[in-house]
Structures are given as C-alpha cells and as structure tokens.
PDB file of C-alpha atoms and ligand atoms in Angstrom:
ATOM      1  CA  UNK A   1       9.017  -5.609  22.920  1.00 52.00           C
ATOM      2  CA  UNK A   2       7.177  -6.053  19.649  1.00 55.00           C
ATOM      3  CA  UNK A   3       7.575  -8.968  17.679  1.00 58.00           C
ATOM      4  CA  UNK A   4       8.806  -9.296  14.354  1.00 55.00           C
ATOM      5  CA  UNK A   5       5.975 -11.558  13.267  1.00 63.00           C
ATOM      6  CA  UNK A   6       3.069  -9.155  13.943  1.00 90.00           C
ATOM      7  CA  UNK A   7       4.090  -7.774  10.583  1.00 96.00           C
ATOM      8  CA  UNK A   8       1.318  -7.999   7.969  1.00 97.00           C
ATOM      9  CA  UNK A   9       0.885  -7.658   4.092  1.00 97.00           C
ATOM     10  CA  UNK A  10       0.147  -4.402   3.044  1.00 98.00           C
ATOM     11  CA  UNK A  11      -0.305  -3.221  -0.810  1.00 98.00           C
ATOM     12  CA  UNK A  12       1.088  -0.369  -1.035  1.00 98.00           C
ATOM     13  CA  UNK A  13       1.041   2.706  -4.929  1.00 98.00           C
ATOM     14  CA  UNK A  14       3.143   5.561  -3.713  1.00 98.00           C
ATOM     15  CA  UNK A  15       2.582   7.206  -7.470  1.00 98.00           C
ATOM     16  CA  UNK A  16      -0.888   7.865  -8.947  1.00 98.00           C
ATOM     17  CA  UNK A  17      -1.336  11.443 -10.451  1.00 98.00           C
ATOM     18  CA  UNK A  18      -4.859  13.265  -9.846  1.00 98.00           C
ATOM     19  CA  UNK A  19      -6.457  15.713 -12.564  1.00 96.00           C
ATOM     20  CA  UNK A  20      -4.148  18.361 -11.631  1.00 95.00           C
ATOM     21  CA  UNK A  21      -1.368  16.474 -13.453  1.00 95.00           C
ATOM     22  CA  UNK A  22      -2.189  17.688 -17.663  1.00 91.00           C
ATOM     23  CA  UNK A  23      -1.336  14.353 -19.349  1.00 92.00           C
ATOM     24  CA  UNK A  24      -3.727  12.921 -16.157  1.00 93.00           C
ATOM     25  CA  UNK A  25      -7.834  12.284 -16.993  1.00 93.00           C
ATOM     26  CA  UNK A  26     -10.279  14.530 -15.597  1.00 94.00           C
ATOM     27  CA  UNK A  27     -11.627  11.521 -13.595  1.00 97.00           C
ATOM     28  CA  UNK A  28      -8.589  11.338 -11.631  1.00 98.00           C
ATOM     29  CA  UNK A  29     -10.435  13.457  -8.858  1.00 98.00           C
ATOM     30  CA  UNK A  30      -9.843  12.805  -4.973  1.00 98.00           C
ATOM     31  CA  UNK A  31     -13.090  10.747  -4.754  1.00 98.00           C
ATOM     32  CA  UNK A  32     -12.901   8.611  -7.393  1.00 98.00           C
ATOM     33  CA  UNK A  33      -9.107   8.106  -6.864  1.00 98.00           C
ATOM     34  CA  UNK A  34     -10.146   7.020  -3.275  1.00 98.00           C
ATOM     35  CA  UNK A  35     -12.631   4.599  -4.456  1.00 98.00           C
ATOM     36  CA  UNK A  36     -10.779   2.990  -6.780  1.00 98.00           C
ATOM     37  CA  UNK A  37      -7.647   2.195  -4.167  1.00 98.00           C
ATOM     38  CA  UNK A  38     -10.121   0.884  -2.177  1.00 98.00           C
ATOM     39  CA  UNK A  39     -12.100  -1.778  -4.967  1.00 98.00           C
ATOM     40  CA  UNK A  40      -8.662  -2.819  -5.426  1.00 98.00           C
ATOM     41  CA  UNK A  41      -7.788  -3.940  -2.191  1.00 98.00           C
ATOM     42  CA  UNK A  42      -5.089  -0.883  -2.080  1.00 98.00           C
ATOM     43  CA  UNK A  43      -4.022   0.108   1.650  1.00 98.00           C
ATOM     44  CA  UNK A  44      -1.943   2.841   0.954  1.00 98.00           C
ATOM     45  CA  UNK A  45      -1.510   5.351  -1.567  1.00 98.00           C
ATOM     46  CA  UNK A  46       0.792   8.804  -2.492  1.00 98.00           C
ATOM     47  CA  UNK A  47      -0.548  11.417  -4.037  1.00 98.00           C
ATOM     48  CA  UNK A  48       2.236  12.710  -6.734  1.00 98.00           C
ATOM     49  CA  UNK A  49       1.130  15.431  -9.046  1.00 98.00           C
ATOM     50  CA  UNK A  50       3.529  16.550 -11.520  1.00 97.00           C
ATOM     51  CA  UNK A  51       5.449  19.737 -10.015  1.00 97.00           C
ATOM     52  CA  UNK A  52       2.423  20.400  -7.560  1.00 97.00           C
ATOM     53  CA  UNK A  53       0.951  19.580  -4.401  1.00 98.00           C
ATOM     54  CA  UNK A  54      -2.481  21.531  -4.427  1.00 98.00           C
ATOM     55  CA  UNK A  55      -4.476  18.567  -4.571  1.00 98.00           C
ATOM     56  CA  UNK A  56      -3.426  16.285  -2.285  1.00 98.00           C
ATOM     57  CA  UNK A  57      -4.843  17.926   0.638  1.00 98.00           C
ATOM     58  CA  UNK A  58      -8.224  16.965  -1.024  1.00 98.00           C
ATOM     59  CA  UNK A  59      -7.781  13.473  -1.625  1.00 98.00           C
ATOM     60  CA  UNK A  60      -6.739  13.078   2.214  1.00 98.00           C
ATOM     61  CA  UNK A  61     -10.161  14.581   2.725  1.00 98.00           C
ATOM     62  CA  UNK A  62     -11.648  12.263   0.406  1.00 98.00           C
ATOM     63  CA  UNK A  63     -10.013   9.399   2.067  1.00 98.00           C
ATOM     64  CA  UNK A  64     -10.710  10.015   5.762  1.00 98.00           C
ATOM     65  CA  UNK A  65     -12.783   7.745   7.625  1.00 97.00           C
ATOM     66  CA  UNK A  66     -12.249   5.099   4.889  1.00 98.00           C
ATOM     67  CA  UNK A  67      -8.905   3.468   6.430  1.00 97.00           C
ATOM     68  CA  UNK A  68      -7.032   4.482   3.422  1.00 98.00           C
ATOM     69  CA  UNK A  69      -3.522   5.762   3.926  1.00 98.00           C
ATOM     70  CA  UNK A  70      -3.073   8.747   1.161  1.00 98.00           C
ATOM     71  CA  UNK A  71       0.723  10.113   2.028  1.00 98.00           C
ATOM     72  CA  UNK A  72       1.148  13.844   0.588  1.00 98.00           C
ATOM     73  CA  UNK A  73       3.562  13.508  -2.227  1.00 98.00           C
ATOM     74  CA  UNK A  74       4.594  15.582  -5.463  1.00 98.00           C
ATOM     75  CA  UNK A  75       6.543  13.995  -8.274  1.00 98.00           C
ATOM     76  CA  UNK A  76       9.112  16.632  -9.163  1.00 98.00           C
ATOM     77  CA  UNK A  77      10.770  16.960 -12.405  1.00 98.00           C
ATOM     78  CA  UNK A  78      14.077  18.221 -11.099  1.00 98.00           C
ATOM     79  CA  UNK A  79      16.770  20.629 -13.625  1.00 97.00           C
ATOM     80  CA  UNK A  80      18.354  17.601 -15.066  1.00 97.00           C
ATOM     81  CA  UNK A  81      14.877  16.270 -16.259  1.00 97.00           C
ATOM     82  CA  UNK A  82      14.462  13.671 -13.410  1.00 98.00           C
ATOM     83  CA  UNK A  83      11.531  12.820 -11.951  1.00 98.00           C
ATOM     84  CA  UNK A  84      11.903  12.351  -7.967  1.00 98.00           C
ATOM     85  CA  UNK A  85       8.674  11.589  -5.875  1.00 98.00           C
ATOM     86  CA  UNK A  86       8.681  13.359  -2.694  1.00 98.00           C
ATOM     87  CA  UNK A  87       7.256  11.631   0.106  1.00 99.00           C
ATOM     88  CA  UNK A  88       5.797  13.065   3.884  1.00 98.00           C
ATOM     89  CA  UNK A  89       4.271  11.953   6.860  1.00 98.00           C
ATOM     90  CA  UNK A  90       2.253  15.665   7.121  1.00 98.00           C
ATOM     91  CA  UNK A  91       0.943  17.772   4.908  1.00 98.00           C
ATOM     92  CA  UNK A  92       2.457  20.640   6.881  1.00 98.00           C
ATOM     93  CA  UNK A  93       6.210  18.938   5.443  1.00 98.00           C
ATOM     94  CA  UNK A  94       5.181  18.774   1.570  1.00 98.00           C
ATOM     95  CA  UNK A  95       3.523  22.123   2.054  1.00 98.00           C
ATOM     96  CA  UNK A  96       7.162  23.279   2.681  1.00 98.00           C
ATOM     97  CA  UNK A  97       8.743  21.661   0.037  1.00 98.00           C
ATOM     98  CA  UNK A  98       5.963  23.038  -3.065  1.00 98.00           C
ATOM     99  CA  UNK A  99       6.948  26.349  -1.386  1.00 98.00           C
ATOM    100  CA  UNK A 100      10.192  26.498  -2.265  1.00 97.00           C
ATOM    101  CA  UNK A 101       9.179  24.375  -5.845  1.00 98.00           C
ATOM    102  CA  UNK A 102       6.872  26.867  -6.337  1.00 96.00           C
ATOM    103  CA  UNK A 103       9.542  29.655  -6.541  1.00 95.00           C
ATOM    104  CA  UNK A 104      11.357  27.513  -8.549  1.00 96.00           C
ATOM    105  CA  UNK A 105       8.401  27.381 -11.664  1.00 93.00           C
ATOM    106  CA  UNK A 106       8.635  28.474 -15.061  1.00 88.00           C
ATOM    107  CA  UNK A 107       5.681  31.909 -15.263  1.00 82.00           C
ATOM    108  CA  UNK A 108       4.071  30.862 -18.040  1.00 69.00           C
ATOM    109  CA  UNK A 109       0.634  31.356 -18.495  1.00 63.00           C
ATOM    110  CA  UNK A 110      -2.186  29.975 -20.892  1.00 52.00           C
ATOM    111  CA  UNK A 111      -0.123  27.275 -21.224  1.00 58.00           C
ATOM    112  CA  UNK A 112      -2.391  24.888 -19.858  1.00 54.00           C
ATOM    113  CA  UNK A 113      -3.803  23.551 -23.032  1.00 61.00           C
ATOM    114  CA  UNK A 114      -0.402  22.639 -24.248  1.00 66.00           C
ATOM    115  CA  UNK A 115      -1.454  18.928 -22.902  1.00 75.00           C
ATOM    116  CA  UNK A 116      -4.522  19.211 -20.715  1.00 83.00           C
ATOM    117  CA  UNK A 117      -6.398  20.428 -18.409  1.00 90.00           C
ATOM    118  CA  UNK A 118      -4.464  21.541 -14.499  1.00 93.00           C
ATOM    119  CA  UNK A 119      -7.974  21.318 -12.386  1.00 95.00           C
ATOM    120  CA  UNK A 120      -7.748  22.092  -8.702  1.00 96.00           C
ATOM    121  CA  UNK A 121     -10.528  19.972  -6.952  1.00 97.00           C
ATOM    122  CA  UNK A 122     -11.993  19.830  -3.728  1.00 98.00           C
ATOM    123  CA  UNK A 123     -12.684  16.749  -1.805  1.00 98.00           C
ATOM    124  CA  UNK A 124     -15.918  16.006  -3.537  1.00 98.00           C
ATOM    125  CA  UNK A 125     -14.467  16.551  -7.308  1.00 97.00           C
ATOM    126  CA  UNK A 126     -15.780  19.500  -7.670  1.00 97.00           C
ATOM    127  CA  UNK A 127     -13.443  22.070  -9.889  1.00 97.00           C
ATOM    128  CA  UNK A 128     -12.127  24.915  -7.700  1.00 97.00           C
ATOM    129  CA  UNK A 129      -9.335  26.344 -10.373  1.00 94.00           C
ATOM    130  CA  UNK A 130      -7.084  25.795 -12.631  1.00 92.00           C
ATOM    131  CA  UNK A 131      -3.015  26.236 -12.245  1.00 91.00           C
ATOM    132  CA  UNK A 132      -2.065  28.897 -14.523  1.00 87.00           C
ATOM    133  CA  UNK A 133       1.667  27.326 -15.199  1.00 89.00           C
ATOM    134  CA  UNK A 134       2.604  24.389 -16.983  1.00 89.00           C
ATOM    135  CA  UNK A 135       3.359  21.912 -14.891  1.00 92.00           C
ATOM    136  CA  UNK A 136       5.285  19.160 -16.982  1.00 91.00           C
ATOM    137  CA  UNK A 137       8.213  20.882 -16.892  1.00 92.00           C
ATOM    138  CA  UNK A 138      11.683  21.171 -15.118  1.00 95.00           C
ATOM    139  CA  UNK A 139      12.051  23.153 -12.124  1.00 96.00           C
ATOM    140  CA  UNK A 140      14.648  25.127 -11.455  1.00 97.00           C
ATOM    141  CA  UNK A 141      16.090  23.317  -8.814  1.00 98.00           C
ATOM    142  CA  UNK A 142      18.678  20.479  -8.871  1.00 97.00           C
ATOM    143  CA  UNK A 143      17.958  16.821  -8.087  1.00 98.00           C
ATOM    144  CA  UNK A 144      20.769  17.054  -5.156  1.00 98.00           C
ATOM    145  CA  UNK A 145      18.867  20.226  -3.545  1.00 98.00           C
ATOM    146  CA  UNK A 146      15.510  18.580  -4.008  1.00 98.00           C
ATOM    147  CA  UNK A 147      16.516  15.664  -2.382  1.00 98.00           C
ATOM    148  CA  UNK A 148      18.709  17.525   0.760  1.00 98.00           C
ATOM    149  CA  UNK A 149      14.888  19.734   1.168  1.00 98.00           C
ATOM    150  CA  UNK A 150      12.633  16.372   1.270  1.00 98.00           C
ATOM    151  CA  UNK A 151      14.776  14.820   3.714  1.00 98.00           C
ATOM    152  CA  UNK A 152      15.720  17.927   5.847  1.00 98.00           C
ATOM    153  CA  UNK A 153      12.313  18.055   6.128  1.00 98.00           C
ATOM    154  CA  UNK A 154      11.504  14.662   6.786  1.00 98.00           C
ATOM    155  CA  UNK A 155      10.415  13.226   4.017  1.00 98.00           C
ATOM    156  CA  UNK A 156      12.000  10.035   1.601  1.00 98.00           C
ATOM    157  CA  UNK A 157      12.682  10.642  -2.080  1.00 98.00           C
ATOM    158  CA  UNK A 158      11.915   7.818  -4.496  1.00 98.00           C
ATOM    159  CA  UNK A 159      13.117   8.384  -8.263  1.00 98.00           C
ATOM    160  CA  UNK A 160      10.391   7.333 -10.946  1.00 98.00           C
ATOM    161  CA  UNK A 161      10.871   5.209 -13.337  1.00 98.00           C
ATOM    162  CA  UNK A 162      14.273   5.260 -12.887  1.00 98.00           C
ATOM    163  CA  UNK A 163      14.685   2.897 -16.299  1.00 96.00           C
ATOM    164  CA  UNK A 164      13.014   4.919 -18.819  1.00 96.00           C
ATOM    165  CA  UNK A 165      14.954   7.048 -20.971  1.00 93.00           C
ATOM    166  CA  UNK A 166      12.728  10.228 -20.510  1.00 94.00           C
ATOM    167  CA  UNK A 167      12.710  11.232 -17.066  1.00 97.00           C
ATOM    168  CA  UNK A 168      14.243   8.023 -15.614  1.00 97.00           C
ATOM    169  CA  UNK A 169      17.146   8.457 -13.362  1.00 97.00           C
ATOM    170  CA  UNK A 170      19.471   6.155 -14.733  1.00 96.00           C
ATOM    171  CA  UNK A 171      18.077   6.700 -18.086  1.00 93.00           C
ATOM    172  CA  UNK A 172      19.505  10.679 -17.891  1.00 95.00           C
ATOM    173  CA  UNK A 173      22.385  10.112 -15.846  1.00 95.00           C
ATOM    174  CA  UNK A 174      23.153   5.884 -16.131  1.00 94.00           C
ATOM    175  CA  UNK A 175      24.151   5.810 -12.190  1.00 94.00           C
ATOM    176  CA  UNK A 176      23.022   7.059  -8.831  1.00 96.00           C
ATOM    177  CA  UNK A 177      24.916  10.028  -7.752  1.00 95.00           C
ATOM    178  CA  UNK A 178      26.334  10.191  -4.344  1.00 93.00           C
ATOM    179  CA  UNK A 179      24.605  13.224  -3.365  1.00 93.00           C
ATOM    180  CA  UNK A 180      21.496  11.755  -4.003  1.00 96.00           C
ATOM    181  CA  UNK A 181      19.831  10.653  -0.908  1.00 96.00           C
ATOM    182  CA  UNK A 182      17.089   8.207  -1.943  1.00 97.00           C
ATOM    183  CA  UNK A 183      15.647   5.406   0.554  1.00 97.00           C
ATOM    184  CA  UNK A 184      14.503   3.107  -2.899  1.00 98.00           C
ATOM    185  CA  UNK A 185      13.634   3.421  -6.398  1.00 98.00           C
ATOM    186  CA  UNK A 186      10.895   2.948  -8.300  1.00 98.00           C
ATOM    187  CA  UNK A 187      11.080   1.371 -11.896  1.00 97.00           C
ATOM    188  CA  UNK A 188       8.545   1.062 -15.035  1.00 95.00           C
ATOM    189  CA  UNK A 189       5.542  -1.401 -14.488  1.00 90.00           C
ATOM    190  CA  UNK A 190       7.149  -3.486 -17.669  1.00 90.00           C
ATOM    191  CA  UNK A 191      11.009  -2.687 -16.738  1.00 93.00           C
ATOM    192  CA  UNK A 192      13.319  -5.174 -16.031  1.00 94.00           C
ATOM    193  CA  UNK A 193      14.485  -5.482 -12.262  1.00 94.00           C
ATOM    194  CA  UNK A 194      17.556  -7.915 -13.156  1.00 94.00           C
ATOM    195  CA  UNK A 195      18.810  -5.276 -15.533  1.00 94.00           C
ATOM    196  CA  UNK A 196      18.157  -1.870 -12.898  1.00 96.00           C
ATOM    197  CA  UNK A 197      19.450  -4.284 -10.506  1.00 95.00           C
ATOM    198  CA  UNK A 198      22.940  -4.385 -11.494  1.00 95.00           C
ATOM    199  CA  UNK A 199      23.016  -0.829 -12.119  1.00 95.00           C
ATOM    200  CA  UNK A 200      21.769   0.453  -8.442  1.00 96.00           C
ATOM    201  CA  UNK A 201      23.615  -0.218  -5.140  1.00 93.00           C
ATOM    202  CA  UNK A 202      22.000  -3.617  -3.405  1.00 92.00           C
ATOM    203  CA  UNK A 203      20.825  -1.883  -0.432  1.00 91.00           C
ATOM    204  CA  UNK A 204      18.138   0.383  -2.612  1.00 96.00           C
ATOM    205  CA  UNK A 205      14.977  -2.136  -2.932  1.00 97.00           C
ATOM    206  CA  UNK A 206      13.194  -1.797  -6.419  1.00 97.00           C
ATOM    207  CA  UNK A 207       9.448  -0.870  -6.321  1.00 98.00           C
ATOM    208  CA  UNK A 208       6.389  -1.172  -8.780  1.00 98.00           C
ATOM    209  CA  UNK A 209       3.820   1.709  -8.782  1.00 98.00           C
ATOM    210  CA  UNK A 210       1.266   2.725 -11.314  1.00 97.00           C
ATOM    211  CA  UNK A 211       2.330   5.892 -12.248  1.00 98.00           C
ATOM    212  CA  UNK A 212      -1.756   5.962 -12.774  1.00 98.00           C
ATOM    213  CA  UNK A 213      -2.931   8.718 -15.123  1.00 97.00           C
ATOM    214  CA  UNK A 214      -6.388   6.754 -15.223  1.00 98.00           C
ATOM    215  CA  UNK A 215      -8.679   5.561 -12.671  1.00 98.00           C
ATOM    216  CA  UNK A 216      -8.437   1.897 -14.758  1.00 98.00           C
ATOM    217  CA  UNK A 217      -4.564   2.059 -14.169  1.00 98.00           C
ATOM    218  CA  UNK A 218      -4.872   2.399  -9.803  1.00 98.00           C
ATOM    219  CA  UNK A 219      -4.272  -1.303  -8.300  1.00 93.00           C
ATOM    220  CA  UNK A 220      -3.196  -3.058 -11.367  1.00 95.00           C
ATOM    221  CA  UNK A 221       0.563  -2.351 -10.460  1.00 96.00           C
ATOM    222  CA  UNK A 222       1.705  -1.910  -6.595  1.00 97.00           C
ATOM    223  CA  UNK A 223       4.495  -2.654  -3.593  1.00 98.00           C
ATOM    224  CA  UNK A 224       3.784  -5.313  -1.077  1.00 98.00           C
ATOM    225  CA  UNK A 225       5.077  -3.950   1.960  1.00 98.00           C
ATOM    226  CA  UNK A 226       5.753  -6.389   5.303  1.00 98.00           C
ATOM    227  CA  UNK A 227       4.969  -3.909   8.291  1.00 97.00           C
ATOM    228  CA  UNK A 228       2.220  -3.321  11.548  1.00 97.00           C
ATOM    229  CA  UNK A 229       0.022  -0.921   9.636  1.00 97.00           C
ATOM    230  CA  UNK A 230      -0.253   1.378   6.596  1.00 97.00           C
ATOM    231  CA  UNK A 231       1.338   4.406   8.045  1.00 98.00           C
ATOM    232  CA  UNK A 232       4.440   5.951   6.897  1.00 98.00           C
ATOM    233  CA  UNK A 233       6.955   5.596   9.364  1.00 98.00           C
ATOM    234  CA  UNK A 234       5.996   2.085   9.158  1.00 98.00           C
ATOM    235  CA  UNK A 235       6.346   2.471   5.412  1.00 98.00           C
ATOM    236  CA  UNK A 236       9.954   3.915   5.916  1.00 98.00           C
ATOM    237  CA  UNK A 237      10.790   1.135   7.900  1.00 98.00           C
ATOM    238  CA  UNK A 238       9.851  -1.414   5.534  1.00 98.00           C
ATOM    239  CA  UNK A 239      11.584   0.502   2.822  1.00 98.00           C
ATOM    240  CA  UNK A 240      14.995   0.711   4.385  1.00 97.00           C
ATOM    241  CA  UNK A 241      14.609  -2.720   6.008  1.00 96.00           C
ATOM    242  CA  UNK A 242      14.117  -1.841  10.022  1.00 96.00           C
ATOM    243  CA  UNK A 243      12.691  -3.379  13.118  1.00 95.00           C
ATOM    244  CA  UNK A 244      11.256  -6.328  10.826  1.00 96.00           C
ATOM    245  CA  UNK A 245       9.062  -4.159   8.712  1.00 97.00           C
ATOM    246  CA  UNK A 246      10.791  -5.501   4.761  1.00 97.00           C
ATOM    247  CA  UNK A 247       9.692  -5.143   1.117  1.00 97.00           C
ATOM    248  CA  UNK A 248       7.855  -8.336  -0.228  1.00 96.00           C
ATOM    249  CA  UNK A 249      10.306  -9.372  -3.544  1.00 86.00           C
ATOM    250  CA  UNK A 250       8.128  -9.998  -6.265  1.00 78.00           C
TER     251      UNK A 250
HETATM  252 ZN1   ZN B   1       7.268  10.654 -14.142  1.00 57.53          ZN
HETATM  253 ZN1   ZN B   2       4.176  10.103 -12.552  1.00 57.53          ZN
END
C-alpha cells in the first residue's frame, strides 16, 4: 500500500506550441523548448501544435535523458472553432488521432505565409520541411467526435482557453456540452477562475498553461500538480482527483 503522503510538487505546462505552429517563433524548436522547461524548474510539459502532431516526436527526442516529461499532444481546432488539447501517454495513441485529423484538413497549399512559417524539425532544430496546409484552421471534425477518438484511444482532452471569446469553449458555446468528455479545463493566463468557475461543473479543476508561442513565455505560467512522479497516468490521477494524486489551487 502506497501512501498518500509520498505525493510531491510537480510543475506541470501541458500547452506550449513549437515552430510548427505559424503564429509560433522559429525558436520554438525541440531543443530550445527543452531547455527552457528545464531553466524554469518545469517537470512536465505537452507538446500541442496547432492541428498537427509532426513535431512532437522530436522534442521527446530532445528531452530524453534530461528527466523531462514531454507528453505527445496536438491542440485541435475542432468544426465549431474550439480549441481542445489532446493529451497521450504514447506517441503510438496521438499518432492515431493526427491520422484521422489529418483526413479531416482543409488542402490548401502555399498557404503557409498567410501567418508564418509551418517548419518540421528534428531533434536538434534542424529544418526537415515545411507543412504544406494551413494549420490555424478548423478541422472538419466535431468537438464531440474529437473528444470520443482521444479518449477511445486513451488519451484526456483539455479545452484551451476555455474563457476567451475566439476559440474558448465557453466563449463559442457559453456551457460544457454533455457529450463532451473532458477530465479539466484550461483557462487564459489573465482569466478569471471565480467567473469560469461558476460557469463549469465543480468536479472539472481549472488549469494555467502558457499557451507559449515564445521561448520567453515557457515557465512563466504553469499547473502545480500533487502526485509520485511526472508521468501521465500520474498526471491523470491528479487531474481527476485519484489515489491522493490532486491539483495544487492557486
Ligand atoms: Zn488555442
Ligand atoms: Zn495554443
């Protein structure tokens, strides 16, 4: 039997963007991401490109041997306009998911100057591509079916910024749905938790992430999460409360 006190503080960003994203920097790359988290005493990180997942694979790479915990993530703008982060243990699980999001992708090419630059990187930063489509745009897939795909294949779906009129959950549709099967949501580094607060269910905890575009923006907002280590079942346990793992109110 475990006990409930071995828990430990862990500081926890579940939404920083690499250079993949366009409105994201060109320094965002997997190594410099990784430093950063690290200088500021991060412990766990997701990486949640804008309607893609072809970088994260890199900035596990970039992380390994360092301690770091970088959990493959994509931050999905959904049909409605909602952006849902998609969470996984494996690689193998958000692999599945940008399959079927892939199908899902407006074909538009030469597009990619609309905001930025889409640069596929390798481990060391180096650019391997660029993604041909424009990537700050809705899928074609509903928020409901997006979230019934994470979780049927294992993974948690957080909503971004769930208080800001563009893209926010509540902002586009001013509840939760019932179909919607989120384990938390995350609000705007300046939004006010009393005001979400009333407007969500109590069981859903409120988190702070960056939503880093920049390397300057990584570790100045982040979750404190009460669990053993910075893995992500332990992660999911703090988030939804279980065998003593808890989110640290702010
Ligand atoms: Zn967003
Ligand atoms: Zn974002």
């Amino acid at each position: 039997m475990e006990h409930p006190e071995s828990v430990k503080q862990f500081m926890v960003d579940l939404h920083i963007h690499t250079a993949l994203s366009p409105c994201a920097d060109v320094e965002m790359t997997p190594p410099a991401i990784v430093n950063r988290a690290r200088e500021t005493g991060l412990h766990m990180i997701g990486v949640t490109d804008h309607n893609s997942a072809l970088n994260v694979a890199a900035v596990r790479q970039a992380a390994r041997g360092t301690g770091l915990c970088v959990i493959p993530g994509v931050e999905i703008q959904t049909r409605e306009d909602i952006h849902l982060l998609c969470l996984f243990e494996k690689l193998e699980q958000l692999d599945a998911l940008y399959r079927l999001l892939s199908m899902s992708l407006p074909e538009a090419c030469n597009v990619r100057r609309m905001l930025g630059d889409q640069h596929l990187m390798d481990e060391s930063g180096c650019v391997i591509g660029e993604e041909q489509r424009f990537l700050l745009t809705a899928a074609d897939l509903g928020a409901a079916v997006v979230s019934q795909a994470t979780v049927a294949l294992g993974g948690i779906v957080i909503p971004a910024h769930v208080d800001r009129g563009a893209h926010g959950l509540l902002g586009i549709l001013g509840l939760l749905p019932g179909d919607l099967d989120v384990v938390a949501c995350e609000i705007s580094p300046r939004g006010d938790k009393e005001v979400v607060r009333k407007r969500l269910p109590d069981a859903i905890p409120l988190l702070r992430f960056s939503d880093a575009h920049r390397l300057e923006e990584i570790g100045v907002v982040y979750t404190r999460l009460m669990m053993r280590r910075p893995i992500f079942k332990e992660m999911v346990s703090a988030l939804t409360n279980q065998r003593g793992r808890y989110v640290l109110e702010e």
